Coordinates of C-alpha atoms and ligand atoms in Angstrom, one line a residue:
X1 CA 9.9 94.8 -8.5
X2 CA 6.9 95.3 -6.3
X3 CA 9.1 96.0 -3.3
X4 CA 11.1 98.6 -5.2
X5 CA 7.9 100.4 -6.5
X6 CA 6.3 100.3 -3.0
X7 CA 9.4 101.6 -1.3
X8 CA 9.8 104.4 -3.8
X9 CA 6.2 105.4 -3.7
X10 CA 6.3 105.8 0.1
X11 CA 9.6 107.7 0.0
X12 CA 8.6 110.0 -2.8
X13 CA 5.1 110.6 -1.3
X14 CA 6.5 111.5 2.1
X15 CA 9.2 113.6 0.5
X16 CA 6.6 115.6 -1.4
X17 CA 4.5 116.0 1.8
X18 CA 7.6 117.2 3.7
X19 CA 8.3 119.7 0.9
X20 CA 4.8 121.1 0.9
X21 CA 5.0 121.7 4.7
X22 CA 8.7 122.7 5.1
X23 CA 10.3 123.8 1.8
X24 CA 7.7 124.5 -0.9
X25 CA 10.1 124.7 -3.9
X26 CA 12.1 121.5 -2.9
X27 CA 9.8 118.6 -3.8
X28 CA 12.0 115.6 -4.8
X29 CA 10.2 115.0 -8.1
X30 CA 9.9 118.6 -9.1
X31 CA 13.5 119.6 -8.2
X32 CA 14.8 116.7 -10.4
X33 CA 12.3 117.9 -13.1
X34 CA 13.7 121.5 -12.9
X35 CA 17.3 120.2 -13.0
X36 CA 16.4 118.2 -16.1
X37 CA 14.9 121.3 -17.7
X38 CA 18.1 123.3 -17.0
X39 CA 20.4 120.6 -18.4
X40 CA 18.2 119.6 -21.3
X41 CA 19.7 120.3 -24.8
X42 CA 17.9 123.0 -26.8
X43 CA 16.3 120.5 -29.2
X44 CA 14.7 118.7 -26.2
X45 CA 13.0 121.9 -25.0
X46 CA 11.8 122.6 -28.6
X47 CA 10.4 119.1 -29.0
X48 CA 8.7 119.2 -25.6
X49 CA 7.0 122.5 -26.4
X50 CA 6.1 121.4 -29.9
X51 CA 4.6 118.1 -28.7
X52 CA 2.9 119.3 -25.5
X53 CA 2.7 123.1 -25.9
X54 CA 1.9 124.8 -22.6
X55 CA 1.3 121.3 -21.1
X56 CA 5.0 120.6 -21.4
X57 CA 5.5 120.6 -17.6
X58 CA 2.7 118.2 -16.9
X59 CA 4.2 115.9 -19.6
X60 CA 7.7 116.3 -18.0
X61 CA 6.5 115.4 -14.5
X62 CA 4.5 112.4 -15.9
X63 CA 7.6 111.3 -17.7
X64 CA 9.7 111.6 -14.6
X65 CA 7.2 109.6 -12.6
X66 CA 7.2 106.8 -15.2
X67 CA 11.0 106.7 -15.3
X68 CA 11.1 106.8 -11.5
X69 CA 8.8 103.7 -11.4
X70 CA 11.1 101.8 -13.8
X71 CA 14.2 102.6 -11.8
X72 CA 12.3 101.7 -8.6
X73 CA 11.3 98.3 -10.0
X74 CA 14.9 97.7 -11.1
X75 CA 16.2 98.7 -7.6
X76 CA 13.8 96.1 -6.1
X77 CA 15.2 93.3 -8.4
X78 CA 18.7 94.4 -7.6
X79 CA 18.1 94.4 -3.8
X80 CA 16.6 90.8 -4.0
X81 CA 19.5 89.5 -6.0
X82 CA 22.5 91.6 -5.0
X83 CA 21.7 93.3 -1.7
X84 CA 22.6 96.1 -0.8
X85 CA 22.8 97.5 -4.4
X86 CA 19.1 98.1 -4.7
X87 CA 18.9 100.3 -1.6
X88 CA 22.1 102.0 -2.9
X89 CA 20.2 103.0 -6.1
X90 CA 17.4 104.5 -4.0
X91 CA 19.8 106.4 -1.8
X92 CA 21.6 107.7 -4.9
X93 CA 18.2 109.0 -6.3
X94 CA 17.7 110.8 -3.0
X95 CA 21.2 112.2 -3.3
X96 CA 20.4 113.5 -6.8
X97 CA 17.3 115.2 -5.3
X98 CA 19.4 116.8 -2.6
X99 CA 21.9 118.1 -5.1
X100 CA 19.2 119.4 -7.4
X101 CA 17.4 121.1 -4.4
X102 CA 20.4 122.8 -2.8
X103 CA 21.7 124.2 -6.1
X104 CA 18.4 126.0 -7.0
X105 CA 18.6 129.8 -7.0
X106 CA 15.7 130.0 -4.5
X107 CA 16.9 127.2 -2.2
X108 CA 15.9 127.7 1.4
X109 CA 17.7 126.3 4.5
X110 CA 15.6 123.2 4.5
X111 CA 15.9 122.5 0.8
X112 CA 17.7 119.2 1.3
X113 CA 15.3 117.7 3.8
X114 CA 12.5 116.4 1.5
X115 CA 15.0 114.5 -0.7
X116 CA 16.8 113.1 2.4
X117 CA 13.5 111.8 3.7
X118 CA 12.5 110.4 0.3
X119 CA 15.8 108.5 -0.3
X120 CA 16.1 107.4 3.4
X121 CA 12.6 106.1 3.7
X122 CA 12.7 104.3 0.3
X123 CA 16.0 102.6 1.2
X124 CA 14.8 101.4 4.7
X125 CA 11.5 100.2 3.4
X126 CA 13.1 98.3 0.5
X127 CA 15.6 96.6 2.9
X128 CA 12.7 95.5 5.1
X129 CA 10.6 94.3 2.2
X130 CA 13.4 92.4 0.6
X131 CA 14.2 90.5 3.8
X132 CA 10.7 89.0 3.6
X133 CA 11.6 87.6 0.2
X134 CA 13.4 84.4 1.2
X135 CA 14.2 81.9 -1.4
X136 CA 11.8 78.8 -1.5
X137 CA 12.1 76.4 1.5
X138 CA 10.5 73.2 2.5
X139 CA 9.1 71.2 5.4
X140 CA 8.6 73.1 8.7
X141 CA 9.8 76.4 7.2
X142 CA 7.1 76.4 4.6
X143 CA 4.5 77.8 6.9
X144 CA 6.9 80.6 8.0
X145 CA 7.6 81.4 4.4
X146 CA 3.9 81.7 3.6
X147 CA 3.5 84.0 6.6
X148 CA 6.4 86.1 5.3
X149 CA 4.8 86.3 1.9
X150 CA 1.5 87.5 3.4
X151 CA 3.4 90.1 5.4
X152 CA 5.3 91.1 2.3
X153 CA 2.1 91.7 0.3
X154 CA 0.4 93.5 3.2
X155 CA 3.4 95.9 3.7
X156 CA 3.7 96.5 0.0
X157 CA 0.1 97.5 -0.2
X158 CA 0.4 99.7 2.9
X159 CA 3.5 101.5 1.6
X160 CA 1.9 102.2 -1.8
X161 CA -1.3 103.4 -0.1
X162 CA 0.5 105.7 2.4
X163 CA 2.7 107.0 -0.3
X164 CA -0.3 107.9 -2.5
X165 CA -2.1 109.5 0.5
X166 CA 1.0 111.6 1.4
X167 CA 1.3 112.8 -2.3
X168 CA -2.3 113.7 -2.3
X169 CA -1.9 115.4 1.1
X170 CA 1.0 117.4 -0.3
X171 CA -1.2 118.8 -3.1
X172 CA -3.9 119.8 -0.5
X173 CA -1.2 121.4 1.7
X174 CA 0.1 123.3 -1.3
X175 CA -3.2 124.7 -2.5
X176 CA -4.3 125.8 1.0
X177 CA -0.9 127.3 1.8
X178 CA -1.1 129.6 -1.3
X179 CA -0.6 132.7 0.8
X180 CA 0.7 134.7 -2.1
X181 CA -2.7 134.4 -3.8
X182 CA -4.2 136.1 -0.8
X183 CA -1.6 138.8 -0.7
X184 CA -2.2 139.3 -4.5
X185 CA -6.0 139.7 -4.1
X186 CA -5.4 142.3 -1.4
X187 CA -3.2 144.4 -3.7
X188 CA -4.7 147.7 -4.9
X189 CA -3.0 149.1 -7.9
X190 CA -2.8 152.8 -8.3
X191 CA -5.0 154.5 -10.9
X192 CA -3.1 154.7 -14.2
X193 CA -1.8 158.1 -15.3
X194 CA -2.6 157.2 -18.9
X195 CA -5.1 154.5 -19.9
X196 CA -4.9 152.3 -22.9
X197 CA -7.8 152.1 -25.4
X198 CA -8.9 150.0 -28.3
X199 CA -9.8 151.9 -31.5
X200 CA -13.4 151.2 -32.8
X201 CA -13.5 148.2 -35.1
X202 CA -10.1 146.9 -34.0
X203 CA -11.7 143.7 -32.7
X204 CA -13.7 142.0 -35.4
X205 CA -15.3 139.7 -32.9
X206 CA -15.5 136.7 -35.2
X207 CA -16.1 133.2 -33.9
X208 CA -12.8 131.4 -33.8
X209 CA -10.7 134.5 -34.3
X210 CA -8.4 135.3 -31.3
X211 CA -9.8 138.2 -29.4
X212 CA -7.8 141.4 -29.8
X213 CA -7.0 141.5 -26.0
X214 CA -6.2 138.0 -24.6
X215 CA -7.9 137.4 -21.3
X216 CA -5.5 136.5 -18.5
X217 CA -6.9 133.0 -18.1
X218 CA -6.3 132.3 -21.8
X219 CA -2.8 133.9 -22.0
X220 CA -0.1 131.4 -22.9
X221 CA 2.4 130.6 -20.2
X222 CA 6.0 129.6 -20.9
X223 CA 8.7 129.4 -18.3
X224 CA 11.2 127.0 -16.7
X225 CA 9.4 127.0 -13.4
X226 CA 7.8 123.7 -12.4
X227 CA 6.9 125.3 -9.1
X228 CA 5.6 128.8 -9.8
X229 CA 7.7 131.3 -7.6
X230 CA 5.5 132.6 -4.7
X231 CA 6.9 136.1 -4.2
X232 CA 5.5 138.2 -1.4
X233 CA 5.7 141.9 -2.5
X234 CA 6.7 142.8 1.1
X235 CA 10.0 140.8 0.6
X236 CA 10.4 141.8 -3.0
X237 CA 12.8 144.5 -4.4
X238 CA 14.3 145.4 -7.7
X239 CA 18.1 146.1 -7.7
X240 CA 19.6 147.9 -10.7
X241 CA 23.4 147.4 -10.6
X242 CA 26.5 146.5 -12.7
X243 CA 27.9 149.1 -15.1
X244 CA 26.1 152.0 -13.5
X245 CA 27.1 155.3 -11.8
X246 CA 24.7 154.6 -9.0
X247 CA 23.1 151.5 -7.7
X248 CA 19.3 151.8 -7.4
X249 CA 17.0 149.6 -5.2
X250 CA 13.2 149.9 -5.4
X251 CA 10.8 148.3 -3.0
X252 CA 7.2 147.4 -3.9
X253 CA 6.0 150.6 -2.1
X254 CA 8.4 152.6 -4.2
X255 CA 7.0 151.1 -7.4
X256 CA 3.4 151.7 -6.4
X257 CA 4.2 155.3 -5.7
X258 CA 5.5 155.9 -9.3
X259 CA 3.2 157.3 -11.9
X260 CA 2.1 154.1 -13.6
X261 CA 0.7 154.1 -17.1
X262 CA -1.1 151.5 -19.2
X263 CA 0.3 150.3 -22.5
X264 CA -0.8 147.5 -24.8
X265 CA 1.9 145.1 -26.0
X266 CA 1.7 141.7 -27.7
X267 CA 4.0 139.2 -26.1
X268 CA 5.3 136.3 -28.3
X269 CA 7.4 133.2 -27.6
X270 CA 10.4 132.3 -29.8
X271 CA 9.2 128.7 -29.6
X272 CA 6.0 129.6 -31.4
X273 CA 5.6 127.5 -34.6
X274 CA 4.1 129.1 -37.7
X275 CA 0.4 129.1 -37.0
X276 CA 1.0 128.5 -33.3
X277 CA -0.7 130.1 -30.3
X278 CA 2.3 131.0 -28.0
X279 CA 1.4 134.7 -28.4
X280 CA -1.0 137.0 -26.5
X281 CA -1.9 140.6 -26.2
X282 CA -2.5 142.4 -22.9
X283 CA -2.9 145.8 -21.4
X284 CA 0.0 146.2 -19.1
X285 CA 0.3 148.6 -16.2
X286 CA 3.9 149.7 -15.5
X287 CA 6.7 152.2 -15.5
X288 CA 9.3 152.9 -18.2
X289 CA 12.5 151.0 -17.6
X290 CA 14.2 153.9 -19.4
X291 CA 13.4 156.1 -16.4
X292 CA 14.6 153.6 -13.9
X293 CA 17.9 153.2 -15.8
X294 CA 18.2 156.9 -16.0
X295 CA 18.4 157.0 -12.2
X296 CA 21.2 154.4 -12.2
X297 CA 23.1 156.1 -15.1
X298 CA 24.6 153.3 -17.2
X299 CA 28.2 153.8 -18.2
X300 CA 28.9 154.6 -21.8
X301 CA 30.4 151.2 -22.7
X302 CA 27.4 149.2 -21.5
X303 CA 25.2 147.6 -24.2
X304 CA 23.0 145.0 -22.5
X305 CA 20.8 144.5 -19.4
X306 CA 20.8 141.1 -17.9
X307 CA 17.5 140.8 -16.1
X308 CA 17.3 138.1 -13.4
X309 CA 14.3 136.4 -11.9
X310 CA 14.0 135.2 -8.3
X311 CA 14.3 131.6 -9.6
X312 CA 17.6 132.3 -11.4
X313 CA 16.2 132.7 -15.0
X314 CA 18.0 135.4 -16.9
X315 CA 17.3 137.3 -20.1
X316 CA 19.7 139.5 -22.1
X317 CA 18.1 142.7 -23.5
X318 CA 19.9 145.2 -25.7
X319 CA 20.3 148.4 -23.5
X320 CA 19.0 150.4 -26.5
X321 CA 15.6 148.6 -26.5
X322 CA 15.2 149.6 -22.9
X323 CA 16.3 153.2 -23.4
X324 CA 14.7 154.2 -26.7
X325 CA 11.2 155.7 -26.9
X326 CA 9.3 152.4 -26.9
X327 CA 7.0 151.2 -24.0
X328 CA 9.6 148.9 -22.4
X329 CA 8.2 148.7 -18.9
X330 CA 8.5 147.2 -15.5
X331 CA 4.9 145.8 -15.4
X332 CA 2.8 145.2 -12.3
X333 CA -0.6 145.0 -13.8
X334 CA -2.1 142.8 -16.6
X335 CA -5.6 143.6 -18.0
X336 CA -6.7 145.6 -15.0
X337 CA -5.4 143.2 -12.3
X338 CA -2.2 142.7 -10.5
X339 CA 0.0 140.3 -12.6
X340 CA -1.3 136.7 -12.2
X341 CA 1.2 134.7 -10.1
X342 CA 2.2 132.5 -13.1
X343 CA 2.7 135.6 -15.2
X344 CA 5.3 137.1 -12.9
X345 CA 3.6 138.6 -9.7
X346 CA 4.6 141.0 -8.4
X347 CA 6.7 142.4 -11.2
X348 CA 8.0 141.5 -14.7
X349 CA 9.5 143.1 -17.8
X350 CA 7.5 143.7 -21.0
X351 CA 9.5 145.0 -24.0
X352 CA 7.7 145.5 -27.4
X353 CA 9.5 144.0 -30.3
X354 CA 11.5 141.3 -28.6
X355 CA 10.7 137.6 -28.0
X356 CA 9.9 136.8 -24.4
X357 CA 13.1 134.8 -23.7
X358 CA 15.3 137.9 -24.2
X359 CA 13.1 140.4 -22.6
X360 CA 10.0 139.4 -20.6
X361 CA 11.5 138.2 -17.3
X362 CA 8.8 137.3 -14.8
X363 CA 9.3 137.5 -11.0
X364 CA 12.1 140.0 -11.8
X365 CA 14.4 141.1 -9.0
X366 CA 17.5 142.4 -10.7
X367 CA 18.6 144.4 -13.7
X368 CA 22.3 144.1 -14.2
X369 CA 23.7 146.6 -16.7
X370 CA 26.5 144.8 -18.5
X371 CA 27.8 143.9 -22.0
X372 CA 26.9 141.1 -24.5
X373 CA 30.6 140.1 -24.4
X374 CA 30.6 139.8 -20.7
X375 CA 27.5 138.0 -19.7
X376 CA 25.1 135.4 -21.2
X377 CA 21.5 134.7 -20.5
X378 CA 19.7 131.4 -19.6
X379 CA 18.7 130.4 -23.2
X380 CA 21.8 131.8 -24.8
X381 CA 23.8 129.2 -22.8
X382 CA 21.5 126.6 -24.3
X383 CA 22.1 127.4 -28.0
X384 CA 19.5 130.1 -28.6
X385 CA 20.4 133.4 -30.2
X386 CA 21.6 136.1 -27.8
X387 CA 19.3 138.6 -29.4
X388 CA 15.7 138.0 -30.4
X389 CA 13.9 140.6 -32.4
X390 CA 10.4 139.3 -33.3
X391 CA 10.0 138.1 -36.9
X392 CA 7.2 139.2 -39.2
X393 CA 4.3 136.6 -39.0
X394 CA 0.7 136.1 -39.8
X395 CA -1.8 133.4 -38.9
X396 CA -5.1 132.2 -40.2
X397 CA -7.6 131.6 -37.3
X398 CA -10.8 130.9 -39.3
X399 CA -11.6 128.7 -41.0
X400 CA -9.1 126.1 -39.6
X401 CA -10.5 122.8 -40.9
X402 CA -14.0 123.0 -42.4
X403 CA -16.5 125.5 -43.6
X404 CA -20.0 125.4 -45.1
X405 CA -20.2 126.2 -48.8
X406 CA -21.3 129.8 -49.7
X407 CA -20.4 133.1 -48.2
X408 CA -17.5 132.7 -45.7
X409 CA -14.8 134.9 -44.2
X410 CA -11.2 134.1 -43.8
X411 CA -9.6 135.9 -40.8
X412 CA -6.6 135.9 -38.6
X413 CA -3.9 138.0 -37.0
X414 CA -0.6 139.4 -38.1
X415 CA 2.3 140.9 -36.1
X416 CA 5.8 142.3 -36.0
X417 CA 5.8 144.2 -32.7
X418 CA 7.5 147.7 -32.8
X419 CA 7.7 147.6 -36.6
X420 CA 4.0 147.3 -37.4
X421 CA 2.0 145.5 -40.1
X422 CA 1.0 147.4 -43.3
X423 CA -0.9 144.6 -45.0
X424 CA -1.9 140.9 -45.2
X425 CA -2.5 138.9 -48.4
X426 CA -4.3 135.6 -48.8
X427 CA -3.9 133.0 -51.4
X428 CA -6.7 130.5 -52.1
X429 CA -5.5 127.3 -53.7
X430 CA -3.0 128.4 -56.4
X431 CA -4.9 131.6 -57.2
X432 CA -3.5 135.1 -57.1
X433 CA -2.5 136.8 -53.7
X434 CA -5.5 138.9 -52.6
X435 CA -5.2 141.8 -50.2
X436 CA -7.1 141.2 -46.9
X437 CA -8.7 144.1 -45.0
X438 CA -6.7 145.1 -42.0
X439 CA -8.7 146.1 -38.9
X440 CA -7.4 149.3 -37.2
X441 CA -4.3 148.4 -35.0
X442 CA -4.0 149.5 -31.4
X443 CA -0.4 150.4 -32.2
X444 CA 2.7 149.0 -34.0
X445 CA 3.4 147.2 -30.7
X446 CA 0.4 144.9 -31.0
X447 CA -0.9 142.3 -33.4
X448 CA -3.6 143.3 -35.8
X449 CA -6.7 141.4 -37.0
X450 CA -7.4 141.0 -40.7
X451 CA -10.2 139.5 -42.8
X452 CA -11.2 138.6 -46.4
X453 CA -14.7 137.6 -47.6
X454 CA -14.7 134.3 -49.5
X455 CA -17.2 132.5 -51.6
X456 CA -16.4 128.9 -50.7
X457 CA -17.1 126.2 -53.3
X458 CA -17.5 122.6 -52.1
X459 CA -14.3 120.6 -52.0
X460 CA -10.9 120.9 -50.4
X461 CA -9.0 124.2 -50.4
X462 CA -5.6 125.3 -49.4
X463 CA -5.4 128.8 -47.7
X464 CA -2.2 130.7 -47.1
X465 CA -1.4 134.1 -45.7
X466 CA 1.5 136.4 -45.7
X467 CA 2.1 139.9 -44.1
X468 CA 3.9 143.0 -45.2
X469 CA 5.5 145.2 -42.6
X470 CA 5.5 148.9 -42.4
X471 CA 9.1 148.9 -43.6
X472 CA 8.1 147.0 -46.8
X473 CA 9.4 143.6 -45.8
X474 CA 7.2 140.8 -47.2
X475 CA 6.9 137.8 -44.9
X476 CA 9.3 135.1 -46.2
X477 CA 8.1 131.6 -47.4
X478 CA 11.4 130.2 -46.3
X479 CA 10.6 127.7 -43.6
X480 CA 12.8 127.9 -40.4
X481 CA 12.2 126.1 -37.1
X482 CA 11.9 128.1 -33.9
X483 CA 15.5 127.5 -32.8
X484 CA 17.7 129.5 -32.6
X485 CA 15.8 132.8 -33.2
X486 CA 12.2 132.2 -34.3
X487 CA 10.2 130.3 -36.9
X488 CA 9.5 131.6 -40.4
X489 CA 7.3 130.4 -43.3
X490 CA 3.7 130.9 -44.4
X491 CA 0.8 129.6 -42.4
X492 CA -1.1 127.1 -44.6
X493 CA -4.5 125.7 -43.8
X494 CA -6.3 122.9 -45.6
X495 CA -10.0 123.4 -45.4
X496 CA -12.9 121.1 -46.4
X497 CA -15.9 122.9 -47.7
X498 CA -19.2 121.0 -47.8
Ligands
MTE1 N1 11.4 134.0 -14.7 C1 11.2 133.7 -15.9 N2 10.7 134.6 -16.8 C2 10.4 134.3 -18.0 C3 10.6 133.0 -18.5 C4 11.1 132.0 -17.6 O1 11.3 130.8 -17.9 N3 11.4 132.4 -16.3 N4 10.3 132.6 -19.8 C5 10.3 133.7 -20.8 C6 9.7 133.3 -22.0 S1 10.5 132.2 -23.0 C7 8.5 133.9 -22.5 S2 7.9 133.5 -24.0 C8 7.7 134.7 -21.6 C9 6.3 134.2 -21.5 O2 5.5 135.0 -20.6 P1 4.1 134.5 -20.2 O3 4.3 133.1 -19.5 O4 3.6 135.5 -19.2 O5 3.2 134.4 -21.4 O6 8.2 134.8 -20.3 C10 9.6 135.0 -20.3 N5 9.9 135.2 -18.9
MO2 MO1 9.5 131.9 -24.9

């Protein structure tokens, strides 16, 4: 078992180091992780996000590492008992890495190299180590066997140590080679032709209540990318093609030369549970997709735009949502900065009213005008709904668990982007529904804060909230899970007052 683990540690470590130096998006562990994300059934993605939230990728990589160690130990046992099957298993693992690496949308010419190194090194080291594991002998050979055993242990220790060092080295190489970070800090965005503003009193500024504008560092991140795409704007372009009269290609320079305007839009993830935090509100700087599509002139029978990211992710957005009057934009700025790399630098889509998985493509490089009956997006192929309008929701932010007795305030947020929220009601224990006070909204495209004063008596209390939309819809109490098109139900909080 030790031989298998040591061989695999050295192989995987050197493979990761080779990737960091030669082919950044092709680390053996991360390409297998990405492939697992792509083939995982919808419930698995849902469970991972429910259990680990935005730490889902760390959890996945940890899980892969543990599974890898178990397979490695098994390969060691197999090699000792039934050589050469053990090394065969390690070669097969390397082969799986090669396959996963070369089939990635962003695979470079050296994509296969890290996994070849990983599998090759692991197989050779295992063969060598297993040869030192001779069955028990006696007499004159005993001394030789003891010597073999010392060598075996020494080489095992060295392999594990070098493997760990190489893995650590790969992390250092990755962080220092972050050239796109440097390019991003040098970007100067043009002055907006229209600036966004927050109406007085829209942010209640209460402790524990989500701020009206989510700072970039606190903005939720959800995507399928274990390795964040590093896109240099100099190499970036956006191609608009498919069912259009005229293909349009824009360079980064072209985009920066456009009249860019600020708009505030709340982004939400379809995987957000009732009461969850996979939602954030930002001031985006961008240009209307409507105008870009107008240049390309979609044909009359088109009804969908399939946007594609540099890493192969796709989203299907109804053409109508991109051509009506709403602020559907190609965004390059977020809260006064270029998009953070993990939020889509250099450019992404932002469409008010639709969940992120059908609209908010990060690292976007292509808009293919097509039809819903001709093309399917990444998550649609995995059982999620092909369309994803955001459902009416509200959340209690304070109090969440406990409160001192006496004068308190219950507060939270409510949203249904591009429809708007008309009111929020709160129910305390089994009492009547009481109207909360809505703070002024930035627009119908953003969430709105609400509050209700409460004289809290000692004991346990159950708080619930529900929103009413501007079209008169009352938020349903029917509970639905996130899959396939968004969770519903009332957010309920149990609070201890003392
Ligand atoms: N390229 C790419 N874009 C993507 C995704 C992705 O996996 N890859 N995920 C989408 C989903 S599901 C959501 S909810 C939003 C989240 O955007 P954020 O990470 O900036 O909050 O991005 C969308 N854009
Ligand atoms: Mo999402």
